[in-house]
PDB file of C-alpha atoms and ligand atoms in Angstrom:
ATOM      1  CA  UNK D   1      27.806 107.516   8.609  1.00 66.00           C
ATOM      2  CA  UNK D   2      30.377 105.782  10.508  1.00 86.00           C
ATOM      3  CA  UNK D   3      32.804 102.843   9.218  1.00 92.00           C
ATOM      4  CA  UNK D   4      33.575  99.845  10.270  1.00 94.00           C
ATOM      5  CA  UNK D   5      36.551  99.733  13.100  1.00 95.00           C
ATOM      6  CA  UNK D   6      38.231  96.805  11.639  1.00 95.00           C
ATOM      7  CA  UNK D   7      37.468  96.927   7.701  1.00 95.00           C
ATOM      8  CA  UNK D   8      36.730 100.453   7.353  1.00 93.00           C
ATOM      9  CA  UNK D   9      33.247  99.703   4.904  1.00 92.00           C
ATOM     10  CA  UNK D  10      30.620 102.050   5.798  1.00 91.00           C
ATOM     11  CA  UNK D  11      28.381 100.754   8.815  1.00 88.00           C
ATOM     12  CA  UNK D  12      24.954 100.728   7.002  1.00 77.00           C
ATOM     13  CA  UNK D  13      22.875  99.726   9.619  1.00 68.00           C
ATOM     14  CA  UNK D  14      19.036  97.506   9.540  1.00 68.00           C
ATOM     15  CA  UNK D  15      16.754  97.926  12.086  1.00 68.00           C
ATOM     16  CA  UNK D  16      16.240  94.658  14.061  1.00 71.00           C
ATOM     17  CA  UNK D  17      12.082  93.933  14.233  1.00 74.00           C
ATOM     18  CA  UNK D  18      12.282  94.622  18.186  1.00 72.00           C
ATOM     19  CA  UNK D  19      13.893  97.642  17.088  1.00 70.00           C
ATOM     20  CA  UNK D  20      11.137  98.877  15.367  1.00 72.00           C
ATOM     21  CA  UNK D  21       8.434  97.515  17.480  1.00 74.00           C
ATOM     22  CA  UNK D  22      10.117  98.336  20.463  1.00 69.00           C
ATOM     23  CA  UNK D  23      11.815 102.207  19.251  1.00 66.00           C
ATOM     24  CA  UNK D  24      14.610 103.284  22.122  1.00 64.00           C
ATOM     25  CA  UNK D  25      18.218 103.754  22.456  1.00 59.00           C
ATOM     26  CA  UNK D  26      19.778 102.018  19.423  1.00 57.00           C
ATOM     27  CA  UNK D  27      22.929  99.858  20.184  1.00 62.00           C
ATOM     28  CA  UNK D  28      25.445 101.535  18.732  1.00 76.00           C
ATOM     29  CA  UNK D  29      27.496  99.716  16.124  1.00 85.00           C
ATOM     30  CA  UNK D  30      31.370  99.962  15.455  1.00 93.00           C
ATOM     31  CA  UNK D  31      31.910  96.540  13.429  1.00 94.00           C
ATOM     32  CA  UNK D  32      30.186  95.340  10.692  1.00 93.00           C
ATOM     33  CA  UNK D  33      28.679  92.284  10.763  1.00 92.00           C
ATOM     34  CA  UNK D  34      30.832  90.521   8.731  1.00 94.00           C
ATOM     35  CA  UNK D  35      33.727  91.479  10.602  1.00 96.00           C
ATOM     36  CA  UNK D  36      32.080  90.558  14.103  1.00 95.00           C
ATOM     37  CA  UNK D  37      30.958  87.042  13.042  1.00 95.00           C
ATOM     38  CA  UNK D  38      34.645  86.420  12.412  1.00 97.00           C
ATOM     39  CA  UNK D  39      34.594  85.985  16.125  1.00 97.00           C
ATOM     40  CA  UNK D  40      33.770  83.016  17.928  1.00 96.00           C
ATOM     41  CA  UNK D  41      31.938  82.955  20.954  1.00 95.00           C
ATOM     42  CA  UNK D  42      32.484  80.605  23.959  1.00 93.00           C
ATOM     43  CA  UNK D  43      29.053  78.674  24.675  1.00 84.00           C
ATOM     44  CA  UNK D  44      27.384  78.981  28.417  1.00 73.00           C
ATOM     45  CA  UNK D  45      26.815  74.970  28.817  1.00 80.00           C
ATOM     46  CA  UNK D  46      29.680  72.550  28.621  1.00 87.00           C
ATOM     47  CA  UNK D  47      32.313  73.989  29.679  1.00 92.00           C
ATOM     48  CA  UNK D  48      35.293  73.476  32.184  1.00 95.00           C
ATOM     49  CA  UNK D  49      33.810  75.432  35.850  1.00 92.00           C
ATOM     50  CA  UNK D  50      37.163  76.545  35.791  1.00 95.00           C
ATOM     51  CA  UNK D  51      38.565  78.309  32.862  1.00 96.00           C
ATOM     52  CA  UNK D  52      35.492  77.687  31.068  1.00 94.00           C
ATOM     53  CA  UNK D  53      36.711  75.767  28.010  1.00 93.00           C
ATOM     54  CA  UNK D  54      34.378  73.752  26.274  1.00 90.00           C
ATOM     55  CA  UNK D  55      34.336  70.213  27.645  1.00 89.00           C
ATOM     56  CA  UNK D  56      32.345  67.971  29.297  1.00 88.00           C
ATOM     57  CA  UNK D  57      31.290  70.056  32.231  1.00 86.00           C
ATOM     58  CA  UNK D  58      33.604  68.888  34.669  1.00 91.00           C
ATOM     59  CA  UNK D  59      36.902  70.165  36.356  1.00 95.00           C
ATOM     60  CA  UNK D  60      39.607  70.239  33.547  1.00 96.00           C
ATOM     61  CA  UNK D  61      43.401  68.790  34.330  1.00 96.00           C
ATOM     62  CA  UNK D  62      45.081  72.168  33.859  1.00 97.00           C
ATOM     63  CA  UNK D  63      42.202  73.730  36.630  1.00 97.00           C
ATOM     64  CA  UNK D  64      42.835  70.814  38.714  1.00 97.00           C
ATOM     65  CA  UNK D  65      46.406  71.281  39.132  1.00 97.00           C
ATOM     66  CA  UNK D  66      45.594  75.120  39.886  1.00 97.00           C
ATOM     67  CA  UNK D  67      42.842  73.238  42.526  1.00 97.00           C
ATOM     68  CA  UNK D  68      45.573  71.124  44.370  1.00 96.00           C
ATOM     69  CA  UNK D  69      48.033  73.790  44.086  1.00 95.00           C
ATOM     70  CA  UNK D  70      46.073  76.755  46.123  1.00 96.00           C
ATOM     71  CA  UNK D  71      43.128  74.513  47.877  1.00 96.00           C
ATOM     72  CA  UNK D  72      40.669  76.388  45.115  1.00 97.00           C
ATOM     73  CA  UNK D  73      40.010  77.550  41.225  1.00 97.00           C
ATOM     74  CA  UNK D  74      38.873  80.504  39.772  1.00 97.00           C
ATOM     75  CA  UNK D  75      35.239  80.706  38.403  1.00 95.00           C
ATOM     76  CA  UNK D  76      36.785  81.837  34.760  1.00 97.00           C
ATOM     77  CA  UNK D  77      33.952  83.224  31.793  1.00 96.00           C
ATOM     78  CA  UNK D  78      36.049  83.748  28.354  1.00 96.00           C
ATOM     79  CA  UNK D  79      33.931  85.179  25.986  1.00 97.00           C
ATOM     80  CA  UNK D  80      35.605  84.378  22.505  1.00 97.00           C
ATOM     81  CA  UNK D  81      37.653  81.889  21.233  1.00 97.00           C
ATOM     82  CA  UNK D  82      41.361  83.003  20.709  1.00 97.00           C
ATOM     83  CA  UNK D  83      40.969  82.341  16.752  1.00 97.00           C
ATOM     84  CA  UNK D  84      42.453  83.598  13.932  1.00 98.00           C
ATOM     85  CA  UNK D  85      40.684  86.912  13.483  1.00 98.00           C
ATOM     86  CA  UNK D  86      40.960  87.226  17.881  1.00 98.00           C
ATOM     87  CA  UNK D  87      44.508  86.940  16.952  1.00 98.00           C
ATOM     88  CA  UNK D  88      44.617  89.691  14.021  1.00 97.00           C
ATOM     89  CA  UNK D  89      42.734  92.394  16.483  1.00 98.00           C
ATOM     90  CA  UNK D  90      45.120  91.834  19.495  1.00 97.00           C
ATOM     91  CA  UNK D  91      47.819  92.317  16.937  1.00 97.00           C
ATOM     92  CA  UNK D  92      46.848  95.428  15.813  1.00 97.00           C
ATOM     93  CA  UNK D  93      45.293  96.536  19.474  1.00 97.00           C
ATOM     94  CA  UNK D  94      47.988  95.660  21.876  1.00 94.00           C
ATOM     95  CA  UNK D  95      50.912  95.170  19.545  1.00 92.00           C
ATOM     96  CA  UNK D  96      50.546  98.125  17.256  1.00 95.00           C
ATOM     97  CA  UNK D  97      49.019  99.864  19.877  1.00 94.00           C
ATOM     98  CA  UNK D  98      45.889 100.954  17.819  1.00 96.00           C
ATOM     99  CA  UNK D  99      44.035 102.461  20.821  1.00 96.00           C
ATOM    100  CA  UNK D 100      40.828 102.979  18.622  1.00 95.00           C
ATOM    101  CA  UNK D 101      40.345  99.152  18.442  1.00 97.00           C
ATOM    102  CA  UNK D 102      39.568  99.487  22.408  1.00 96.00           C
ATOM    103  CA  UNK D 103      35.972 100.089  21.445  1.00 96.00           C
ATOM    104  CA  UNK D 104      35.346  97.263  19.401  1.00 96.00           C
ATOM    105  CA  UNK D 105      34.288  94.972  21.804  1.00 97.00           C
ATOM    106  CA  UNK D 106      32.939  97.324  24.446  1.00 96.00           C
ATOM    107  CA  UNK D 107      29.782  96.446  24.536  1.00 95.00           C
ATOM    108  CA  UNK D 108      30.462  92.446  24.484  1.00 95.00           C
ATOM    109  CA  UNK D 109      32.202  93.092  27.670  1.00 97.00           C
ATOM    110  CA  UNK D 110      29.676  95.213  29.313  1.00 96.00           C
ATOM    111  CA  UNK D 111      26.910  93.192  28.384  1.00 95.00           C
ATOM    112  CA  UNK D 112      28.720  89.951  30.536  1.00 96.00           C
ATOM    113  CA  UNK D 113      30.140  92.457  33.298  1.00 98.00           C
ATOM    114  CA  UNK D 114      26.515  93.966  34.470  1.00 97.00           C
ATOM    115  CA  UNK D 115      25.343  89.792  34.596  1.00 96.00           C
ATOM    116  CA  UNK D 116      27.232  88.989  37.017  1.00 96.00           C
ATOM    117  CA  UNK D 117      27.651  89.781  40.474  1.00 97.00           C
ATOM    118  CA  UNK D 118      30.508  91.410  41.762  1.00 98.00           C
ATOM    119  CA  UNK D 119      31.891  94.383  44.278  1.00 98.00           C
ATOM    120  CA  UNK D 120      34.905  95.306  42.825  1.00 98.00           C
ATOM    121  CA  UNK D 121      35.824  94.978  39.000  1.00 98.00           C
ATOM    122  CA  UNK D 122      38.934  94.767  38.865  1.00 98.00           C
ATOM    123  CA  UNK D 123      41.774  95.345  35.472  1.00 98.00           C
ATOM    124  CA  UNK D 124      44.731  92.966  34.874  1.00 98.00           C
ATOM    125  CA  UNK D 125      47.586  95.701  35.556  1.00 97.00           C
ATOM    126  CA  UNK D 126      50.259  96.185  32.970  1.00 94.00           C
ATOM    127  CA  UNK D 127      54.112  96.622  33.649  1.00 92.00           C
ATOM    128  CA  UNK D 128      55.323 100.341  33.961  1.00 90.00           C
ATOM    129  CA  UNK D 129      57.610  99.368  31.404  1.00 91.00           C
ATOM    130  CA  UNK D 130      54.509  98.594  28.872  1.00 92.00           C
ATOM    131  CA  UNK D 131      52.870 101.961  29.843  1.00 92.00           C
ATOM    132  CA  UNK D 132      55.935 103.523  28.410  1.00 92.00           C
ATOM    133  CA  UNK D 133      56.231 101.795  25.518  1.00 93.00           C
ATOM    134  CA  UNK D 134      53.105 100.804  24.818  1.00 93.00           C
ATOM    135  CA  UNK D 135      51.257 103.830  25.916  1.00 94.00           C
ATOM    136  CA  UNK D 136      47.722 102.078  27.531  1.00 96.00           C
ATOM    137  CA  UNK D 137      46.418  99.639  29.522  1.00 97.00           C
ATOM    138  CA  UNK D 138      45.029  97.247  26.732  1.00 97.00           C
ATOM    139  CA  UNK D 139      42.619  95.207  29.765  1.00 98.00           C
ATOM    140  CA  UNK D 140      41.271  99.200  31.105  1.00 97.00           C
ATOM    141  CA  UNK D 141      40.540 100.272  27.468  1.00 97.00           C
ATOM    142  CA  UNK D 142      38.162  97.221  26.824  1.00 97.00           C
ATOM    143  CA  UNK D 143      36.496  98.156  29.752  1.00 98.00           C
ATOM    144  CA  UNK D 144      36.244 102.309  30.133  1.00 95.00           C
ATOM    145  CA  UNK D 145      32.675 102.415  29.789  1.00 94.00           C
ATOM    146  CA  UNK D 146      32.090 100.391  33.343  1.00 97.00           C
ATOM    147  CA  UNK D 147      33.657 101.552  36.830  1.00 97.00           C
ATOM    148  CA  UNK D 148      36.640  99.276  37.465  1.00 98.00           C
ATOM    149  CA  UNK D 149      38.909 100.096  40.660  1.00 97.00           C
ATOM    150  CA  UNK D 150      42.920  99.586  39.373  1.00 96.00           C
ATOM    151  CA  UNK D 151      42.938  97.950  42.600  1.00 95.00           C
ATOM    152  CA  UNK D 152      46.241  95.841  41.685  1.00 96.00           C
ATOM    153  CA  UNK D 153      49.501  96.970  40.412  1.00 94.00           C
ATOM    154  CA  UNK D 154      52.728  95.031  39.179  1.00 91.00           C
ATOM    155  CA  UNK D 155      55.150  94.741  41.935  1.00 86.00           C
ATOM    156  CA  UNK D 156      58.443  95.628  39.198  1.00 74.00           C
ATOM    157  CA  UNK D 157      59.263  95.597  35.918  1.00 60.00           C
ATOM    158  CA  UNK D 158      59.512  92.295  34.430  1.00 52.00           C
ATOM    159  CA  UNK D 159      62.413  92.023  31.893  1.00 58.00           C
ATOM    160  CA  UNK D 160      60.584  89.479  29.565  1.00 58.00           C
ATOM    161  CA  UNK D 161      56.487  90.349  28.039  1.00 63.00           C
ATOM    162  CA  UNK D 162      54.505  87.180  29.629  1.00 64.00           C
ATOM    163  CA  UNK D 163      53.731  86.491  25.871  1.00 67.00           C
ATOM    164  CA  UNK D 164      57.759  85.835  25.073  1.00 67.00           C
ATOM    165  CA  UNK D 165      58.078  83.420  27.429  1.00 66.00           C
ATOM    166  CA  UNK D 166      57.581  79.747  27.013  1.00 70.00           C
ATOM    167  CA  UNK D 167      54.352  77.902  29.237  1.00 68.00           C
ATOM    168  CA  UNK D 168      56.553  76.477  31.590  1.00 65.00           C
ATOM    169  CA  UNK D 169      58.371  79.778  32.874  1.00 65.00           C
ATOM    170  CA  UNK D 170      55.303  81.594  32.684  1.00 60.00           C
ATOM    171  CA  UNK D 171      54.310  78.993  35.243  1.00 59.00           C
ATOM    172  CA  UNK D 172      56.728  79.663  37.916  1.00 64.00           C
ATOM    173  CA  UNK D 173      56.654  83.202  38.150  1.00 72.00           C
ATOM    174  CA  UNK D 174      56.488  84.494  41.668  1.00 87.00           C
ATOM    175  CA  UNK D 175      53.745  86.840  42.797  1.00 92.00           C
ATOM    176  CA  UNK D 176      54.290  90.444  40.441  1.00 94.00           C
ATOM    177  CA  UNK D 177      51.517  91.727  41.680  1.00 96.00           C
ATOM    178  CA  UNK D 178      50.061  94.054  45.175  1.00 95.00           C
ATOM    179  CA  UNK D 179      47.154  96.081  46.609  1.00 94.00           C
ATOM    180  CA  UNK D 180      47.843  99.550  45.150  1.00 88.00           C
ATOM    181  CA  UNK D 181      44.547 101.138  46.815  1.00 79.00           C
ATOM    182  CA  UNK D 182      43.908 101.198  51.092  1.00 85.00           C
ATOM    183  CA  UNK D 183      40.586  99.383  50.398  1.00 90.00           C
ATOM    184  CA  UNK D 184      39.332  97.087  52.590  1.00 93.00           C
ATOM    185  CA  UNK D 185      38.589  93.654  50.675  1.00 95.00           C
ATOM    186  CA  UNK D 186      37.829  91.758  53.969  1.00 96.00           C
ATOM    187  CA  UNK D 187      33.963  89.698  52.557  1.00 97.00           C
ATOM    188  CA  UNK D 188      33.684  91.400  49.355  1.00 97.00           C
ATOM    189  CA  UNK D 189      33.623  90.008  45.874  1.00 98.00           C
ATOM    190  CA  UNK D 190      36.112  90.714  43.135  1.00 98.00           C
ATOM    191  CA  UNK D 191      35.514  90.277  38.848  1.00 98.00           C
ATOM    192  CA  UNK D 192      39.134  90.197  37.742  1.00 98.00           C
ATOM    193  CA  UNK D 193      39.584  90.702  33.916  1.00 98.00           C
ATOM    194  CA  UNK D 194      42.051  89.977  31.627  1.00 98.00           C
ATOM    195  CA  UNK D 195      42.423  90.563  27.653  1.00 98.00           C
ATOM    196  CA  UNK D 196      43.410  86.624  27.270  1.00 97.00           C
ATOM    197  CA  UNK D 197      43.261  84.085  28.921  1.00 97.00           C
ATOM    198  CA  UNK D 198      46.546  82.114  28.048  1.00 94.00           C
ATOM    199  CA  UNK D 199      47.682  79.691  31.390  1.00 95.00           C
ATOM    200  CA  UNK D 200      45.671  80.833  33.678  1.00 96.00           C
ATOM    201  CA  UNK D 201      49.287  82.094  35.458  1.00 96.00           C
ATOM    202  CA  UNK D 202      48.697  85.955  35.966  1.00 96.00           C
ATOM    203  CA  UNK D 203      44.860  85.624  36.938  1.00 98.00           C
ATOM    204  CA  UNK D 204      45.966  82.854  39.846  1.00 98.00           C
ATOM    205  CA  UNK D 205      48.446  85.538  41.291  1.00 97.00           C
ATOM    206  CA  UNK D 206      46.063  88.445  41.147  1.00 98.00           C
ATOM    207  CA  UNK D 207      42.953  86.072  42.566  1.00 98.00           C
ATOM    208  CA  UNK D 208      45.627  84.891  45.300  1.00 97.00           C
ATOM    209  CA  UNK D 209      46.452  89.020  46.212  1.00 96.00           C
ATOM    210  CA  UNK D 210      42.967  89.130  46.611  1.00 97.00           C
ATOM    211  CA  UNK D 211      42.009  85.841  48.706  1.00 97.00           C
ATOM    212  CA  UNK D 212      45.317  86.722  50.865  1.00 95.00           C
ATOM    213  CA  UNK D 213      43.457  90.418  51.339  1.00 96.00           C
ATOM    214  CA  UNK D 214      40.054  88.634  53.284  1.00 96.00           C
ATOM    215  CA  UNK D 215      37.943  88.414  49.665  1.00 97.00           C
ATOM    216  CA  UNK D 216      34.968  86.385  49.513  1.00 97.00           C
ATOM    217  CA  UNK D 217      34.998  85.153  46.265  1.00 97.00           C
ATOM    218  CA  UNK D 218      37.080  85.939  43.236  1.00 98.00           C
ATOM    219  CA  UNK D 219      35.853  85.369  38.982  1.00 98.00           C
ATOM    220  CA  UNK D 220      38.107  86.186  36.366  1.00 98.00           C
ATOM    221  CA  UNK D 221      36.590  87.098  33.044  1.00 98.00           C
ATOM    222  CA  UNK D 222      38.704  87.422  29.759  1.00 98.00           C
ATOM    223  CA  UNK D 223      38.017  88.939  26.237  1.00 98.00           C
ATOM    224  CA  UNK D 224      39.262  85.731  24.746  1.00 97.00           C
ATOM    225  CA  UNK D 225      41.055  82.277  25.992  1.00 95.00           C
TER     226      UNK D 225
HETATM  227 ZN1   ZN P 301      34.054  95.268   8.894  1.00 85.03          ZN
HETATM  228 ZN1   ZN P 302      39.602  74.291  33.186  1.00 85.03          ZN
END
């Protein structure tokens, strides 16, 4: 019997009624559910069209100024709340570099990927200097049990981690990004994804690669925001 990913209690798991009535492949779990219903999940209706924050419905001011800055927004879908046990797991994930943790929200991310409609999926790249040091690719490991294309690839090392630097630098970073791959983006559609969602700042530059490149229409999705 497997344990829990994050707690390490022994996954004992109940059969759902459509489980039983219906008997096929059973999801497999990795977190109990105590663990998982720490996390908070970002509601379909009410929210921003751009980054998808709950509100009202409408365009929010921070996705406006993106609006009037490049003449259009991203389509963004987080899909949990950057909350206090979100915060925990990336600390252990991408900080302590527990590359196990990858699989704990596998599925969550799969389920959203194959709803939406899309040519390319394509990973957030991280800094050569983080593959060193850090070993992995925190945004590919979410998301190794769909085909992505590492389609984009940082331009140079950046000397300060986007997370160590205050919202107003992070804002006027110039492009880091370019086309690794000779594929032709010219009408296609592209699913960018992120681990978090912070600004907005690194999903603009990698959307903008794209929309530069001839693509039809670029989404962003993010494990959390
Ligand atoms: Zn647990
Ligand atoms: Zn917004």
């Amino acid at each position: 019997m497997a344990n829990c990913l994050l707690c390490n209690h022994s996954l004992t798991k109940k059969l759902t009624i459509s489980e039983i009535i219906f008997p096929g492949p059973i999801r497999e779990q990795v977190v109990c559910d105590d663990c998982f219903q720490k996390f908070n999940r970002y509601s379909d209706k009410d929210a921003c069209q751009g980054c998808g924050r709950e509100n009202d419905g409408n365009l929010c001011g921070d996705c406006r100024r993106w609006q009037q800055q490049y003449g259009w927004h991203l389509s963004h879908y987080p899909i949990f709340h950057y909350n206090q046990a979100m915060r925990e797991f990336m600390q252990q994930y991408k900080f302590q570099g527990q590359y196990h943790l990858r699989a704990v929200f596998q599925q969550s991310l799969q389920k959203v990927i194959n709803q939406m409609d899309y040519d390319f999926l394509v990973p957030i790249p991280v800094t050569n200097h983080t593959m060193r040091t850090r070993g992995f690719n925190q945004v590919t490991g979410l998301i190794e049990n769909v085909q992505y294309t590492e389609l984009i690839k940082h331009r140079e090392k950046q000397k300060v981690a986007q997370s160590k630097k205050d919202r107003q630098s992070r804002l006027k970073t110039k492009q880091p990004f370019f086309l690794d791959k000779d594929i032709n983006l010219r009408g296609r559609k592209v699913l960018l994804v992120d681990d978090i969602y912070t600004t907005g700042r690194t999903l603009y530059h990698a959307a903008e690669l794209c929309y530069q490149n001839g693509c039809k229409r670029v989404q962003s999705l993010s494990l959390a925001r």
